[in-house]
């Protein structure tokens, strides 16, 4: 848990905002993962996740708990014992909550659905970028490698690092522990290529620019339709990258998020004024539990809104690099070449 998070404008989030980073739980699912996903284990609390969620909601839960405890004490020890005390807690106060509960439900549903749509759109964009890298690698090995293996090797090196460079760029991470720098150790990229990419303001655009120049350098060895086909994959990759930049840079309409959060805060703050009359001392446990469930739904939407933090970016980058390396190794392997020569 970090105490501060730098913003683009230089401001910081105070320590009491509890900027909690949730663990990656959306990686590639195996058959065993799907079995567990469908099993009764999904009903049980995961201790680590539960603690992180509670810490993330702690200011909100603390506030509603303090309000509930104060009202319960007032109701049980004062209002019920003395008829002349002000009626602060009453069952008659439940009507506003009955009338507004549907509005709260609609706000939470629309907010969560909008956030999930952003999350799933980002996942589809990453999937298309993965496919584009795979296509570029395959076309390079089929059309360029047989006639110009030197240029083909450079394109394959650059394509293998296109995914990691894009993921680090989208996360805004230029540190030595970034996804790009972690995966570059296992690549064959040259120091000159690394320095050029790492020093660029937009590394993925630099890589695509280099690939286009290399295609032009291949000259007559690459037919027109072959170059156009590879360039189309680069354009597709660039479009998907732009879509992800839009998702990263523009949140859901901010007044809508603020209105939902403040509506929920007011709803849970005033709920004890009616609920304590029904549940008495049990309200001290009931109200925080209700707050946890309702704020949890909103919290899911807030975290899903930024897919760059909730998607398994490192796994996607590693997968993109791995598939290009596999195509490269396969295309250069002796069994593959012997098989092609025998046709």
PDB file of C-alpha atoms in Angstrom, residues 24-195:
ATOM      1  CA  UNK A  24      -3.585  -9.419 -10.706  1.00  0.00           C
ATOM      2  CA  UNK A  25      -6.501 -11.861 -10.795  1.00  0.00           C
ATOM      3  CA  UNK A  26      -7.304 -11.792 -14.498  1.00  0.00           C
ATOM      4  CA  UNK A  27      -4.462 -13.709 -16.098  1.00  0.00           C
ATOM      5  CA  UNK A  28      -4.781 -16.568 -18.555  1.00  0.00           C
ATOM      6  CA  UNK A  29      -7.197 -19.152 -17.178  1.00  0.00           C
ATOM      7  CA  UNK A  30      -6.341 -22.839 -17.327  1.00  0.00           C
ATOM      8  CA  UNK A  31      -8.868 -25.687 -17.102  1.00  0.00           C
ATOM      9  CA  UNK A  32      -8.111 -25.971 -13.380  1.00  0.00           C
ATOM     10  CA  UNK A  33      -8.794 -22.248 -12.943  1.00  0.00           C
ATOM     11  CA  UNK A  34     -12.161 -22.587 -14.666  1.00  0.00           C
ATOM     12  CA  UNK A  35     -13.074 -25.535 -12.456  1.00  0.00           C
ATOM     13  CA  UNK A  36     -12.296 -23.530  -9.338  1.00  0.00           C
ATOM     14  CA  UNK A  37     -14.113 -20.529 -10.786  1.00  0.00           C
ATOM     15  CA  UNK A  38     -17.330 -22.580 -11.071  1.00  0.00           C
ATOM     16  CA  UNK A  39     -16.947 -24.345  -7.731  1.00  0.00           C
ATOM     17  CA  UNK A  40     -18.394 -23.388  -4.351  1.00  0.00           C
ATOM     18  CA  UNK A  41     -15.074 -21.694  -3.465  1.00  0.00           C
ATOM     19  CA  UNK A  42     -16.366 -18.539  -5.130  1.00  0.00           C
ATOM     20  CA  UNK A  43     -18.670 -17.976  -2.139  1.00  0.00           C
ATOM     21  CA  UNK A  44     -15.796 -17.856   0.363  1.00  0.00           C
ATOM     22  CA  UNK A  45     -13.810 -14.789   1.272  1.00  0.00           C
ATOM     23  CA  UNK A  46     -10.225 -14.603   0.102  1.00  0.00           C
ATOM     24  CA  UNK A  47      -8.403 -13.191   3.159  1.00  0.00           C
ATOM     25  CA  UNK A  48      -5.814 -11.126   1.293  1.00  0.00           C
ATOM     26  CA  UNK A  49      -8.320  -9.627  -1.141  1.00  0.00           C
ATOM     27  CA  UNK A  50     -10.773  -8.981   1.689  1.00  0.00           C
ATOM     28  CA  UNK A  51      -8.162  -7.060   3.703  1.00  0.00           C
ATOM     29  CA  UNK A  52      -7.199  -4.962   0.672  1.00  0.00           C
ATOM     30  CA  UNK A  53     -10.840  -4.155  -0.074  1.00  0.00           C
ATOM     31  CA  UNK A  54     -11.546  -3.164   3.533  1.00  0.00           C
ATOM     32  CA  UNK A  55      -8.460  -0.927   3.589  1.00  0.00           C
ATOM     33  CA  UNK A  56      -9.608   0.703   0.379  1.00  0.00           C
ATOM     34  CA  UNK A  57     -13.043   1.431   1.905  1.00  0.00           C
ATOM     35  CA  UNK A  58     -11.825   2.139   5.427  1.00  0.00           C
ATOM     36  CA  UNK A  59     -12.647   5.887   5.584  1.00  0.00           C
ATOM     37  CA  UNK A  60     -16.186   5.224   4.313  1.00  0.00           C
ATOM     38  CA  UNK A  61     -16.784   2.244   6.619  1.00  0.00           C
ATOM     39  CA  UNK A  62     -15.363   4.120   9.594  1.00  0.00           C
ATOM     40  CA  UNK A  63     -17.679   7.059   8.966  1.00  0.00           C
ATOM     41  CA  UNK A  64     -20.901   5.023   8.717  1.00  0.00           C
ATOM     42  CA  UNK A  65     -19.888   2.948  11.729  1.00  0.00           C
ATOM     43  CA  UNK A  66     -19.290   6.056  13.868  1.00  0.00           C
ATOM     44  CA  UNK A  67     -22.657   7.510  12.805  1.00  0.00           C
ATOM     45  CA  UNK A  68     -24.439   4.230  13.545  1.00  0.00           C
ATOM     46  CA  UNK A  69     -22.820   3.802  16.959  1.00  0.00           C
ATOM     47  CA  UNK A  70     -23.696   7.386  17.933  1.00  0.00           C
ATOM     48  CA  UNK A  71     -27.322   7.031  16.848  1.00  0.00           C
ATOM     49  CA  UNK A  72     -27.684   3.633  18.535  1.00  0.00           C
ATOM     50  CA  UNK A  73     -26.385   4.993  21.821  1.00  0.00           C
ATOM     51  CA  UNK A  74     -28.655   8.007  21.551  1.00  0.00           C
ATOM     52  CA  UNK A  75     -31.684   5.839  20.719  1.00  0.00           C
ATOM     53  CA  UNK A  76     -31.159   3.111  23.324  1.00  0.00           C
ATOM     54  CA  UNK A  77     -29.867   5.193  26.230  1.00  0.00           C
ATOM     55  CA  UNK A  78     -31.634   8.483  25.608  1.00  0.00           C
ATOM     56  CA  UNK A  79     -34.596   8.581  23.264  1.00  0.00           C
ATOM     57  CA  UNK A  80     -36.265   5.394  24.565  1.00  0.00           C
ATOM     58  CA  UNK A  81     -35.643   6.320  28.178  1.00  0.00           C
ATOM     59  CA  UNK A  82     -36.823   9.935  28.060  1.00  0.00           C
ATOM     60  CA  UNK A  83     -40.023  10.891  26.267  1.00  0.00           C
ATOM     61  CA  UNK A  84     -39.081  14.557  26.045  1.00  0.00           C
ATOM     62  CA  UNK A  85     -35.900  13.849  24.037  1.00  0.00           C
ATOM     63  CA  UNK A  86     -35.837  14.814  20.360  1.00  0.00           C
ATOM     64  CA  UNK A  87     -36.984  11.981  18.105  1.00  0.00           C
ATOM     65  CA  UNK A  88     -33.871  11.470  15.995  1.00  0.00           C
ATOM     66  CA  UNK A  89     -34.391   7.771  15.193  1.00  0.00           C
ATOM     67  CA  UNK A  90     -37.765   6.576  13.964  1.00  0.00           C
ATOM     68  CA  UNK A  91     -39.288   3.894  11.753  1.00  0.00           C
ATOM     69  CA  UNK A  92     -41.223   6.640  10.027  1.00  0.00           C
ATOM     70  CA  UNK A  93     -37.999   7.844   8.427  1.00  0.00           C
ATOM     71  CA  UNK A  94     -37.706   4.792   6.155  1.00  0.00           C
ATOM     72  CA  UNK A  95     -39.948   6.223   3.416  1.00  0.00           C
ATOM     73  CA  UNK A  96     -37.227   8.344   1.739  1.00  0.00           C
ATOM     74  CA  UNK A  97     -35.008   5.253   1.471  1.00  0.00           C
ATOM     75  CA  UNK A  98     -37.825   3.244  -0.096  1.00  0.00           C
ATOM     76  CA  UNK A  99     -38.364   6.004  -2.660  1.00  0.00           C
ATOM     77  CA  UNK A 100     -34.663   6.476  -3.537  1.00  0.00           C
ATOM     78  CA  UNK A 101     -33.308   2.920  -3.360  1.00  0.00           C
ATOM     79  CA  UNK A 102     -34.187   2.263  -7.028  1.00  0.00           C
ATOM     80  CA  UNK A 103     -32.258   5.386  -8.061  1.00  0.00           C
ATOM     81  CA  UNK A 104     -29.198   4.196  -6.156  1.00  0.00           C
ATOM     82  CA  UNK A 105     -29.496   0.778  -7.793  1.00  0.00           C
ATOM     83  CA  UNK A 106     -29.665   2.328 -11.271  1.00  0.00           C
ATOM     84  CA  UNK A 107     -26.668   4.563 -10.588  1.00  0.00           C
ATOM     85  CA  UNK A 108     -24.582   1.609  -9.406  1.00  0.00           C
ATOM     86  CA  UNK A 109     -25.638  -0.624 -12.313  1.00  0.00           C
ATOM     87  CA  UNK A 110     -24.940   2.004 -14.981  1.00  0.00           C
ATOM     88  CA  UNK A 111     -21.636   2.941 -13.332  1.00  0.00           C
ATOM     89  CA  UNK A 112     -20.436  -0.655 -13.100  1.00  0.00           C
ATOM     90  CA  UNK A 113     -21.592  -1.581 -16.600  1.00  0.00           C
ATOM     91  CA  UNK A 114     -19.851   1.441 -18.103  1.00  0.00           C
ATOM     92  CA  UNK A 115     -16.616   0.557 -16.311  1.00  0.00           C
ATOM     93  CA  UNK A 116     -16.832  -3.074 -17.405  1.00  0.00           C
ATOM     94  CA  UNK A 117     -17.390  -2.009 -21.016  1.00  0.00           C
ATOM     95  CA  UNK A 118     -14.136  -0.021 -20.856  1.00  0.00           C
ATOM     96  CA  UNK A 119     -12.331  -2.990 -19.298  1.00  0.00           C
ATOM     97  CA  UNK A 120     -13.556  -5.464 -21.897  1.00  0.00           C
ATOM     98  CA  UNK A 121     -12.889  -3.038 -24.763  1.00  0.00           C
ATOM     99  CA  UNK A 122      -9.304  -2.667 -23.574  1.00  0.00           C
ATOM    100  CA  UNK A 123      -8.914  -6.439 -23.406  1.00  0.00           C
ATOM    101  CA  UNK A 124     -10.152  -6.760 -26.995  1.00  0.00           C
ATOM    102  CA  UNK A 125      -7.758  -4.034 -28.140  1.00  0.00           C
ATOM    103  CA  UNK A 126      -4.848  -5.857 -26.497  1.00  0.00           C
ATOM    104  CA  UNK A 127      -6.002  -9.070 -28.183  1.00  0.00           C
ATOM    105  CA  UNK A 128      -6.012  -7.407 -31.609  1.00  0.00           C
ATOM    106  CA  UNK A 129      -2.538  -5.983 -30.969  1.00  0.00           C
ATOM    107  CA  UNK A 130      -1.362  -9.501 -30.099  1.00  0.00           C
ATOM    108  CA  UNK A 131      -2.794 -10.808 -33.374  1.00  0.00           C
ATOM    109  CA  UNK A 132      -1.181  -7.975 -35.339  1.00  0.00           C
ATOM    110  CA  UNK A 133       2.252  -8.779 -33.867  1.00  0.00           C
ATOM    111  CA  UNK A 134       1.793 -12.430 -34.748  1.00  0.00           C
ATOM    112  CA  UNK A 135       0.770 -11.563 -38.309  1.00  0.00           C
ATOM    113  CA  UNK A 136       3.742  -9.216 -38.804  1.00  0.00           C
ATOM    114  CA  UNK A 137       6.106 -11.917 -37.555  1.00  0.00           C
ATOM    115  CA  UNK A 138       4.577 -14.570 -39.818  1.00  0.00           C
ATOM    116  CA  UNK A 139       4.652 -12.350 -42.912  1.00  0.00           C
ATOM    117  CA  UNK A 140       8.255 -11.394 -42.177  1.00  0.00           C
ATOM    118  CA  UNK A 141       9.384 -15.005 -41.955  1.00  0.00           C
ATOM    119  CA  UNK A 142       7.467 -15.968 -45.118  1.00  0.00           C
ATOM    120  CA  UNK A 143       8.214 -13.009 -47.373  1.00  0.00           C
ATOM    121  CA  UNK A 144      11.400 -11.288 -46.164  1.00  0.00           C
ATOM    122  CA  UNK A 145      13.534 -13.902 -44.407  1.00  0.00           C
ATOM    123  CA  UNK A 146      14.144 -16.115 -47.494  1.00  0.00           C
ATOM    124  CA  UNK A 147      15.647 -13.224 -49.517  1.00  0.00           C
ATOM    125  CA  UNK A 148      16.982 -10.852 -46.859  1.00  0.00           C
ATOM    126  CA  UNK A 149      17.569 -12.606 -43.519  1.00  0.00           C
ATOM    127  CA  UNK A 150      19.428  -9.608 -42.055  1.00  0.00           C
ATOM    128  CA  UNK A 151      16.497  -7.207 -42.394  1.00  0.00           C
ATOM    129  CA  UNK A 152      14.102  -9.971 -41.342  1.00  0.00           C
ATOM    130  CA  UNK A 153      16.099 -10.538 -38.132  1.00  0.00           C
ATOM    131  CA  UNK A 154      15.925  -6.836 -37.244  1.00  0.00           C
ATOM    132  CA  UNK A 155      12.159  -6.715 -37.902  1.00  0.00           C
ATOM    133  CA  UNK A 156      11.629  -9.816 -35.762  1.00  0.00           C
ATOM    134  CA  UNK A 157      13.646  -8.316 -32.903  1.00  0.00           C
ATOM    135  CA  UNK A 158      11.667  -5.106 -33.052  1.00  0.00           C
ATOM    136  CA  UNK A 159       8.311  -6.893 -33.361  1.00  0.00           C
ATOM    137  CA  UNK A 160       9.080  -9.056 -30.332  1.00  0.00           C
ATOM    138  CA  UNK A 161       9.537  -5.912 -28.223  1.00  0.00           C
ATOM    139  CA  UNK A 162       6.572  -4.024 -29.685  1.00  0.00           C
ATOM    140  CA  UNK A 163       4.117  -5.522 -27.167  1.00  0.00           C
ATOM    141  CA  UNK A 164       6.299  -4.901 -24.072  1.00  0.00           C
ATOM    142  CA  UNK A 165       7.109  -1.361 -25.236  1.00  0.00           C
ATOM    143  CA  UNK A 166       3.406  -0.622 -25.770  1.00  0.00           C
ATOM    144  CA  UNK A 167       2.419  -1.967 -22.344  1.00  0.00           C
ATOM    145  CA  UNK A 168       5.116   0.042 -20.539  1.00  0.00           C
ATOM    146  CA  UNK A 169       4.110   3.132 -22.512  1.00  0.00           C
ATOM    147  CA  UNK A 170       0.430   2.725 -21.627  1.00  0.00           C
ATOM    148  CA  UNK A 171       1.290   2.258 -17.963  1.00  0.00           C
ATOM    149  CA  UNK A 172       3.523   5.332 -18.063  1.00  0.00           C
ATOM    150  CA  UNK A 173       6.360   3.306 -16.542  1.00  0.00           C
ATOM    151  CA  UNK A 174       9.860   4.256 -17.707  1.00  0.00           C
ATOM    152  CA  UNK A 175      11.707   2.860 -14.692  1.00  0.00           C
ATOM    153  CA  UNK A 176      14.286   0.077 -14.785  1.00  0.00           C
ATOM    154  CA  UNK A 177      11.624  -2.300 -13.432  1.00  0.00           C
ATOM    155  CA  UNK A 178       9.152  -1.580 -16.244  1.00  0.00           C
ATOM    156  CA  UNK A 179       7.685  -4.406 -18.300  1.00  0.00           C
ATOM    157  CA  UNK A 180       9.837  -3.400 -21.266  1.00  0.00           C
ATOM    158  CA  UNK A 181      13.085  -3.410 -19.275  1.00  0.00           C
ATOM    159  CA  UNK A 182      12.229  -6.708 -17.592  1.00  0.00           C
ATOM    160  CA  UNK A 183      11.590  -8.471 -20.905  1.00  0.00           C
ATOM    161  CA  UNK A 184      14.388  -6.829 -22.886  1.00  0.00           C
ATOM    162  CA  UNK A 185      16.871  -8.844 -20.811  1.00  0.00           C
ATOM    163  CA  UNK A 186      15.546 -12.011 -22.456  1.00  0.00           C
ATOM    164  CA  UNK A 187      15.576 -10.583 -25.991  1.00  0.00           C
ATOM    165  CA  UNK A 188      18.252 -10.365 -28.689  1.00  0.00           C
ATOM    166  CA  UNK A 189      17.710  -6.654 -29.250  1.00  0.00           C
ATOM    167  CA  UNK A 190      20.975  -4.742 -29.769  1.00  0.00           C
ATOM    168  CA  UNK A 191      22.165  -1.942 -27.439  1.00  0.00           C
ATOM    169  CA  UNK A 192      21.719   0.599 -30.241  1.00  0.00           C
ATOM    170  CA  UNK A 193      18.123  -0.495 -30.812  1.00  0.00           C
ATOM    171  CA  UNK A 194      17.410  -0.466 -27.081  1.00  0.00           C
ATOM    172  CA  UNK A 195      18.835   3.040 -26.600  1.00  0.00           C
TER     173      UNK A 195
END
